[in-house]
PDB file of C-alpha atoms in Angstrom:
ATOM      1  CA  SER A  20       0.179  -0.066   0.175  1.00  0.00           C
ATOM      2  CA  GLN A  21       0.847   3.456  -0.581  1.00  0.00           C
ATOM      3  CA  GLN A  22       2.563   4.784   2.471  1.00  0.00           C
ATOM      4  CA  GLY A  23       1.372   9.058   2.132  1.00  0.00           C
ATOM      5  CA  GLU A  24       0.334  11.645  -0.564  1.00  0.00           C
ATOM      6  CA  GLU A  25       2.064  14.413  -2.193  1.00  0.00           C
ATOM      7  CA  ASP A  26       0.361  17.880  -3.095  1.00  0.00           C
ATOM      8  CA  PRO A  27      -0.126  18.979  -5.613  1.00  0.00           C
ATOM      9  CA  GLN A  28      -0.540  16.079  -8.027  1.00  0.00           C
ATOM     10  CA  ALA A  29       0.182  18.734 -10.417  1.00  0.00           C
ATOM     11  CA  LEU A  30       2.005  22.031 -11.146  1.00  0.00           C
ATOM     12  CA  SER A  31       3.052  24.083 -13.518  1.00  0.00           C
ATOM     13  CA  ILE A  32       4.846  27.455 -13.920  1.00  0.00           C
ATOM     14  CA  GLN A  33       7.161  29.333 -15.991  1.00  0.00           C
ATOM     15  CA  GLU A  34      10.712  29.104 -15.621  1.00  0.00           C
ATOM     16  CA  GLY A  35      12.561  30.771 -13.083  1.00  0.00           C
ATOM     17  CA  GLU A  36      10.163  30.322 -10.566  1.00  0.00           C
ATOM     18  CA  ASN A  37      10.378  27.978  -7.458  1.00  0.00           C
ATOM     19  CA  ALA A  38       8.366  24.859  -6.984  1.00  0.00           C
ATOM     20  CA  THR A  39       7.182  23.671  -3.948  1.00  0.00           C
ATOM     21  CA  MET A  40       5.896  19.777  -3.490  1.00  0.00           C
ATOM     22  CA  ASN A  41       4.655  18.061  -0.296  1.00  0.00           C
ATOM     23  CA  CYS A  42       4.713  14.606   0.893  1.00  0.00           C
ATOM     24  CA  SER A  43       2.606  13.394   4.033  1.00  0.00           C
ATOM     25  CA  TYR A  44       3.452   9.701   5.390  1.00  0.00           C
ATOM     26  CA  LYS A  45       1.419   7.684   8.123  1.00  0.00           C
ATOM     27  CA  THR A  46       3.947   5.855   9.687  1.00  0.00           C
ATOM     28  CA  SER A  47       7.425   6.254  11.650  1.00  0.00           C
ATOM     29  CA  ILE A  48      10.430   6.426   9.266  1.00  0.00           C
ATOM     30  CA  ASN A  49      13.838   6.084   8.657  1.00  0.00           C
ATOM     31  CA  ASN A  50      14.356   8.274   6.001  1.00  0.00           C
ATOM     32  CA  LEU A  51      12.828  10.371   3.487  1.00  0.00           C
ATOM     33  CA  GLN A  52      14.083  10.223  -0.157  1.00  0.00           C
ATOM     34  CA  TRP A  53      13.348  12.008  -3.364  1.00  0.00           C
ATOM     35  CA  TYR A  54      13.599  10.938  -6.886  1.00  0.00           C
ATOM     36  CA  ARG A  55      12.493  12.632 -10.069  1.00  0.00           C
ATOM     37  CA  GLN A  56      11.260  10.320 -13.161  1.00  0.00           C
ATOM     38  CA  ASN A  57      11.310  11.587 -16.535  1.00  0.00           C
ATOM     39  CA  SER A  58       8.306  10.280 -18.835  1.00  0.00           C
ATOM     40  CA  GLY A  59       8.341   6.733 -19.150  1.00  0.00           C
ATOM     41  CA  ARG A  60      12.074   6.336 -17.570  1.00  0.00           C
ATOM     42  CA  GLY A  61      13.562   5.151 -14.334  1.00  0.00           C
ATOM     43  CA  LEU A  62      14.060   7.255 -11.234  1.00  0.00           C
ATOM     44  CA  VAL A  63      17.122   9.588 -10.264  1.00  0.00           C
ATOM     45  CA  HIS A  64      17.933   9.848  -6.633  1.00  0.00           C
ATOM     46  CA  LEU A  65      17.945  13.616  -5.541  1.00  0.00           C
ATOM     47  CA  ILE A  66      17.949  13.986  -2.006  1.00  0.00           C
ATOM     48  CA  LEU A  67      17.370  11.896   0.969  1.00  0.00           C
ATOM     49  CA  ILE A  68      17.227  13.171   4.694  1.00  0.00           C
ATOM     50  CA  ARG A  69      16.861  11.107   7.616  1.00  0.00           C
ATOM     51  CA  SER A  70      14.244  10.977  10.536  1.00  0.00           C
ATOM     52  CA  ASN A  71      16.643  12.783  12.774  1.00  0.00           C
ATOM     53  CA  GLU A  72      17.451  15.765  10.562  1.00  0.00           C
ATOM     54  CA  ARG A  73      14.901  19.066   9.591  1.00  0.00           C
ATOM     55  CA  GLU A  74      16.516  20.268   6.725  1.00  0.00           C
ATOM     56  CA  LYS A  75      18.735  19.390   3.634  1.00  0.00           C
ATOM     57  CA  HIS A  76      20.314  20.995   0.529  1.00  0.00           C
ATOM     58  CA  SER A  77      21.541  20.063  -2.679  1.00  0.00           C
ATOM     59  CA  GLY A  78      22.154  22.823  -5.170  1.00  0.00           C
ATOM     60  CA  ARG A  79      18.896  24.302  -5.998  1.00  0.00           C
ATOM     61  CA  LEU A  80      17.138  21.821  -4.133  1.00  0.00           C
ATOM     62  CA  ARG A  81      16.089  22.096  -0.577  1.00  0.00           C
ATOM     63  CA  VAL A  82      14.107  19.583   1.759  1.00  0.00           C
ATOM     64  CA  THR A  83      12.437  19.759   4.934  1.00  0.00           C
ATOM     65  CA  LEU A  84      11.219  17.069   7.215  1.00  0.00           C
ATOM     66  CA  ASP A  85       8.609  17.795   9.837  1.00  0.00           C
ATOM     67  CA  THR A  86       8.574  13.958  11.624  1.00  0.00           C
ATOM     68  CA  SER A  87       5.730  15.479  14.280  1.00  0.00           C
ATOM     69  CA  LYS A  88       3.864  16.318  10.963  1.00  0.00           C
ATOM     70  CA  LYS A  89       4.993  13.337   9.126  1.00  0.00           C
ATOM     71  CA  SER A  90       5.550  15.695   6.499  1.00  0.00           C
ATOM     72  CA  SER A  91       7.929  16.615   3.745  1.00  0.00           C
ATOM     73  CA  SER A  92       8.478  19.757   1.166  1.00  0.00           C
ATOM     74  CA  LEU A  93      10.609  19.362  -2.246  1.00  0.00           C
ATOM     75  CA  LEU A  94      11.784  23.383  -3.088  1.00  0.00           C
ATOM     76  CA  ILE A  95      13.227  23.853  -6.480  1.00  0.00           C
ATOM     77  CA  THR A  96      14.929  27.107  -6.739  1.00  0.00           C
ATOM     78  CA  ALA A  97      15.386  28.869 -10.046  1.00  0.00           C
ATOM     79  CA  SER A  98      13.603  26.201 -11.855  1.00  0.00           C
ATOM     80  CA  ARG A  99      14.561  25.095 -15.775  1.00  0.00           C
ATOM     81  CA  ALA A 100      12.535  23.490 -18.745  1.00  0.00           C
ATOM     82  CA  ALA A 101      14.774  20.184 -17.903  1.00  0.00           C
ATOM     83  CA  ASP A 102      13.248  20.048 -14.284  1.00  0.00           C
ATOM     84  CA  THR A 103       9.718  18.876 -15.873  1.00  0.00           C
ATOM     85  CA  ALA A 104       9.477  15.849 -14.533  1.00  0.00           C
ATOM     86  CA  SER A 105       7.462  13.723 -12.288  1.00  0.00           C
ATOM     87  CA  TYR A 106       8.970  13.727  -8.374  1.00  0.00           C
ATOM     88  CA  PHE A 107       8.787  11.178  -5.901  1.00  0.00           C
ATOM     89  CA  CYS A 108       8.740  10.535  -2.072  1.00  0.00           C
ATOM     90  CA  ALA A 109       9.717   7.693  -0.810  1.00  0.00           C
ATOM     91  CA  THR A 110       9.774   6.615   2.710  1.00  0.00           C
ATOM     92  CA  GLY A 111      12.118   4.095   4.164  1.00  0.00           C
ATOM     93  CA  ALA A 112      11.686   1.710   7.097  1.00  0.00           C
ATOM     94  CA  SER A 113      14.445   1.041   9.837  1.00  0.00           C
ATOM     95  CA  ASN A 114      14.784  -2.075   9.292  1.00  0.00           C
ATOM     96  CA  THR A 115      13.748  -3.493   5.537  1.00  0.00           C
ATOM     97  CA  GLY A 116      15.107  -1.331   3.518  1.00  0.00           C
ATOM     98  CA  LYS A 117      11.836  -1.191   1.673  1.00  0.00           C
ATOM     99  CA  LEU A 118      10.848   2.277  -0.017  1.00  0.00           C
ATOM    100  CA  ILE A 119       7.286   3.333  -0.286  1.00  0.00           C
ATOM    101  CA  PHE A 120       6.170   5.695  -2.533  1.00  0.00           C
ATOM    102  CA  GLY A 121       4.110   8.424  -2.387  1.00  0.00           C
ATOM    103  CA  GLN A 122       1.434   9.499  -5.656  1.00  0.00           C
ATOM    104  CA  GLY A 123       4.107  12.133  -6.841  1.00  0.00           C
ATOM    105  CA  THR A 124       3.957  15.528  -8.396  1.00  0.00           C
ATOM    106  CA  THR A 125       3.860  16.064 -11.972  1.00  0.00           C
ATOM    107  CA  LEU A 126       5.835  19.228 -12.564  1.00  0.00           C
ATOM    108  CA  GLN A 127       5.929  20.978 -15.876  1.00  0.00           C
ATOM    109  CA  VAL A 128       8.052  23.794 -16.054  1.00  0.00           C
ATOM    110  CA  LYS A 129       7.375  26.357 -19.145  1.00  0.00           C
ATOM    111  CA  PRO A 130      10.157  27.696 -20.769  1.00  0.00           C
TER     112      PRO A 130
ATOM    113  CA  GLY B  21      29.243   4.228 -10.200  1.00  0.00           C
ATOM    114  CA  ALA B  22      26.495   2.067  -8.661  1.00  0.00           C
ATOM    115  CA  VAL B  23      24.654   1.365 -12.105  1.00  0.00           C
ATOM    116  CA  VAL B  24      21.698  -1.057 -12.394  1.00  0.00           C
ATOM    117  CA  SER B  25      20.621  -1.799 -15.585  1.00  0.00           C
ATOM    118  CA  GLN B  26      17.347  -3.970 -16.669  1.00  0.00           C
ATOM    119  CA  HIS B  27      17.004  -5.712 -20.150  1.00  0.00           C
ATOM    120  CA  PRO B  28      15.047  -5.614 -22.101  1.00  0.00           C
ATOM    121  CA  SER B  29      13.731  -2.541 -22.002  1.00  0.00           C
ATOM    122  CA  TRP B  30      10.766  -2.839 -23.491  1.00  0.00           C
ATOM    123  CA  VAL B  31       8.871  -6.225 -24.962  1.00  0.00           C
ATOM    124  CA  ILE B  32       5.817  -7.415 -26.476  1.00  0.00           C
ATOM    125  CA  CYS B  33       4.202 -10.694 -26.149  1.00  0.00           C
ATOM    126  CA  LYS B  34       1.178 -12.542 -26.804  1.00  0.00           C
ATOM    127  CA  SER B  35      -1.334 -13.532 -24.039  1.00  0.00           C
ATOM    128  CA  GLY B  36      -0.557 -16.746 -22.120  1.00  0.00           C
ATOM    129  CA  THR B  37       3.033 -16.597 -22.540  1.00  0.00           C
ATOM    130  CA  SER B  38       5.690 -16.076 -19.849  1.00  0.00           C
ATOM    131  CA  VAL B  39       8.327 -13.326 -19.776  1.00  0.00           C
ATOM    132  CA  LYS B  40      11.746 -12.956 -17.912  1.00  0.00           C
ATOM    133  CA  ILE B  41      13.038  -9.145 -17.260  1.00  0.00           C
ATOM    134  CA  GLU B  42      16.399  -8.921 -15.479  1.00  0.00           C
ATOM    135  CA  CYS B  43      17.798  -6.841 -13.539  1.00  0.00           C
ATOM    136  CA  ARG B  44      21.883  -6.333 -12.787  1.00  0.00           C
ATOM    137  CA  SER B  45      23.877  -4.170 -10.658  1.00  0.00           C
ATOM    138  CA  LEU B  46      26.592  -3.415 -12.849  1.00  0.00           C
ATOM    139  CA  ASP B  47      29.461  -2.154 -10.409  1.00  0.00           C
ATOM    140  CA  PHE B  48      28.597  -3.280  -6.905  1.00  0.00           C
ATOM    141  CA  GLN B  49      26.913  -6.738  -5.465  1.00  0.00           C
ATOM    142  CA  ALA B  50      23.509  -5.902  -4.207  1.00  0.00           C
ATOM    143  CA  THR B  51      22.130  -8.948  -1.402  1.00  0.00           C
ATOM    144  CA  THR B  52      18.714  -7.244  -1.544  1.00  0.00           C
ATOM    145  CA  MET B  53      16.773  -5.887  -4.990  1.00  0.00           C
ATOM    146  CA  PHE B  54      13.651  -4.734  -5.063  1.00  0.00           C
ATOM    147  CA  TRP B  55      10.864  -5.096  -8.061  1.00  0.00           C
ATOM    148  CA  TYR B  56       8.111  -2.655  -8.845  1.00  0.00           C
ATOM    149  CA  ARG B  57       5.199  -2.154 -10.614  1.00  0.00           C
ATOM    150  CA  GLN B  58       4.084   1.518 -12.143  1.00  0.00           C
ATOM    151  CA  PHE B  59       1.095   1.719 -14.473  1.00  0.00           C
ATOM    152  CA  PRO B  60       0.464   4.860 -16.298  1.00  0.00           C
ATOM    153  CA  LYS B  61       0.322   8.137 -14.317  1.00  0.00           C
ATOM    154  CA  GLN B  62       0.720   6.546 -10.949  1.00  0.00           C
ATOM    155  CA  SER B  63       3.195   5.433  -8.329  1.00  0.00           C
ATOM    156  CA  LEU B  64       5.747   2.714  -8.281  1.00  0.00           C
ATOM    157  CA  MET B  65       4.276  -0.020  -6.329  1.00  0.00           C
ATOM    158  CA  LEU B  66       6.348  -2.292  -4.790  1.00  0.00           C
ATOM    159  CA  MET B  67       5.809  -5.635  -5.862  1.00  0.00           C
ATOM    160  CA  ALA B  68       8.634  -7.829  -3.856  1.00  0.00           C
ATOM    161  CA  THR B  69      11.922  -7.801  -2.097  1.00  0.00           C
ATOM    162  CA  SER B  70      14.384 -10.044  -3.281  1.00  0.00           C
ATOM    163  CA  ASN B  71      17.195 -11.891  -1.716  1.00  0.00           C
ATOM    164  CA  GLU B  72      20.035 -13.127  -3.007  1.00  0.00           C
ATOM    165  CA  GLY B  73      20.113 -17.295  -2.261  1.00  0.00           C
ATOM    166  CA  SER B  74      16.453 -16.897  -0.442  1.00  0.00           C
ATOM    167  CA  LYS B  75      12.736 -17.033  -1.339  1.00  0.00           C
ATOM    168  CA  ALA B  76      11.766 -13.695  -2.103  1.00  0.00           C
ATOM    169  CA  THR B  77       8.821 -11.691   0.178  1.00  0.00           C
ATOM    170  CA  TYR B  78       6.194 -10.413  -1.734  1.00  0.00           C
ATOM    171  CA  GLU B  79       4.007  -7.616  -0.714  1.00  0.00           C
ATOM    172  CA  GLN B  80       0.128  -8.324  -0.120  1.00  0.00           C
ATOM    173  CA  GLY B  81      -1.873  -9.069  -3.294  1.00  0.00           C
ATOM    174  CA  VAL B  82       1.248  -9.842  -5.083  1.00  0.00           C
ATOM    175  CA  GLU B  83       0.768 -13.355  -6.363  1.00  0.00           C
ATOM    176  CA  LYS B  84       4.110 -15.070  -6.485  1.00  0.00           C
ATOM    177  CA  ASP B  85       3.601 -17.999  -8.519  1.00  0.00           C
ATOM    178  CA  LYS B  86       2.422 -15.148 -11.055  1.00  0.00           C
ATOM    179  CA  PHE B  87       5.526 -13.328 -10.528  1.00  0.00           C
ATOM    180  CA  LEU B  88       8.205 -15.897  -9.754  1.00  0.00           C
ATOM    181  CA  ILE B  89      11.411 -13.772  -8.709  1.00  0.00           C
ATOM    182  CA  ASN B  90      14.670 -15.338  -8.460  1.00  0.00           C
ATOM    183  CA  HIS B  91      18.317 -13.949  -7.150  1.00  0.00           C
ATOM    184  CA  ALA B  92      21.014 -16.300  -8.367  1.00  0.00           C
ATOM    185  CA  SER B  93      23.727 -13.938  -7.981  1.00  0.00           C
ATOM    186  CA  LEU B  94      25.143 -10.885  -6.035  1.00  0.00           C
ATOM    187  CA  THR B  95      24.663  -9.248  -9.094  1.00  0.00           C
ATOM    188  CA  LEU B  96      21.610 -10.443 -10.745  1.00  0.00           C
ATOM    189  CA  SER B  97      17.748 -10.848  -9.900  1.00  0.00           C
ATOM    190  CA  THR B  98      14.664 -11.675 -12.286  1.00  0.00           C
ATOM    191  CA  LEU B  99      11.397 -11.468 -12.929  1.00  0.00           C
ATOM    192  CA  THR B 100       9.376 -13.509 -14.548  1.00  0.00           C
ATOM    193  CA  VAL B 101       5.528 -12.605 -15.288  1.00  0.00           C
ATOM    194  CA  THR B 102       3.964 -16.494 -16.057  1.00  0.00           C
ATOM    195  CA  SER B 103       1.057 -16.386 -18.517  1.00  0.00           C
ATOM    196  CA  ALA B 104       0.999 -13.058 -19.163  1.00  0.00           C
ATOM    197  CA  HIS B 105      -2.371 -11.211 -19.502  1.00  0.00           C
ATOM    198  CA  PRO B 106      -3.191  -8.067 -20.965  1.00  0.00           C
ATOM    199  CA  GLU B 107      -3.841  -6.351 -17.251  1.00  0.00           C
ATOM    200  CA  ASP B 108       0.073  -7.424 -17.100  1.00  0.00           C
ATOM    201  CA  SER B 109       1.039  -4.853 -19.143  1.00  0.00           C
ATOM    202  CA  SER B 110       2.815  -2.292 -17.170  1.00  0.00           C
ATOM    203  CA  PHE B 111       6.259  -0.503 -16.532  1.00  0.00           C
ATOM    204  CA  TYR B 112       8.609  -3.073 -14.393  1.00  0.00           C
ATOM    205  CA  ILE B 113      11.546  -1.452 -12.503  1.00  0.00           C
ATOM    206  CA  CYS B 114      13.937  -2.703 -10.340  1.00  0.00           C
ATOM    207  CA  SER B 115      16.613  -1.334  -7.734  1.00  0.00           C
ATOM    208  CA  ALA B 116      19.202  -2.506  -5.760  1.00  0.00           C
ATOM    209  CA  ASP B 117      20.427  -1.650  -2.359  1.00  0.00           C
ATOM    210  CA  PRO B 118      24.252  -2.095  -2.009  1.00  0.00           C
ATOM    211  CA  GLY B 119      23.885  -2.690   1.897  1.00  0.00           C
ATOM    212  CA  LEU B 120      26.279   0.105   2.825  1.00  0.00           C
ATOM    213  CA  ALA B 121      26.042   1.131   6.605  1.00  0.00           C
ATOM    214  CA  ASP B 122      25.905   4.749   6.352  1.00  0.00           C
ATOM    215  CA  THR B 123      23.189   4.884   3.569  1.00  0.00           C
ATOM    216  CA  ASP B 124      19.872   3.889   2.785  1.00  0.00           C
ATOM    217  CA  THR B 125      20.392   4.777  -1.369  1.00  0.00           C
ATOM    218  CA  GLN B 126      18.822   1.939  -3.521  1.00  0.00           C
ATOM    219  CA  TYR B 127      19.813   2.326  -6.904  1.00  0.00           C
ATOM    220  CA  PHE B 128      16.858   2.044  -9.573  1.00  0.00           C
ATOM    221  CA  GLY B 129      17.239   0.585 -13.231  1.00  0.00           C
ATOM    222  CA  PRO B 130      15.901   2.251 -16.427  1.00  0.00           C
ATOM    223  CA  GLY B 131      12.937   0.125 -16.039  1.00  0.00           C
ATOM    224  CA  THR B 132      11.097  -2.217 -18.295  1.00  0.00           C
ATOM    225  CA  ARG B 133       7.735  -1.940 -20.116  1.00  0.00           C
ATOM    226  CA  LEU B 134       5.843  -5.037 -20.340  1.00  0.00           C
ATOM    227  CA  THR B 135       2.698  -5.161 -23.401  1.00  0.00           C
ATOM    228  CA  VAL B 136       0.633  -7.636 -23.313  1.00  0.00           C
ATOM    229  CA  LEU B 137      -1.410  -8.018 -26.385  1.00  0.00           C
TER     230      LEU B 137
END
């Protein structure tokens, strides 16, 4: 079963704008990860944040994690047309290695 | 590094036939591999956890006799869709866990698109 939900389901912005995607989950986690998937392709790992971390940066990406609210957000700053893709959060359990994926947000960045 | 391949990248087959999909970790060993299925415009659904040298662990609702998983070596896991039907048409993605102590990152293959006619 799917762990959580993401919102918005779809997001359309202009190049240069920031994009924010949110993810909520239901159970205790060890870590939360964000992935990107271009249409019909495999997944690209973007960033991992552990349950004892609150914020993490990687280039134009900023991820926050609020374990009390069981939620995370992914911010892409200064978006580019090449950022157009689907973005998924995935939560990792402590001892199984399994990843449970959220429903995903489809981002369109217009040039 | 950390490259995972899948073969084939796409396959079209007739209803009733069996299809084998390979997942290989090219530059690392993976004691655990995972198989996911993704329907169009939907998220990835975990199907099973494949452990080298032992039986796979299937998620609830996934038929183990229909989706045969073999993890024969530390670099290869195979998924066989037996007696495929049109409803099995989907995008199948594997991932490999290098089992490193300080990371929970999995590495994903590029996926295999299965179309059953």
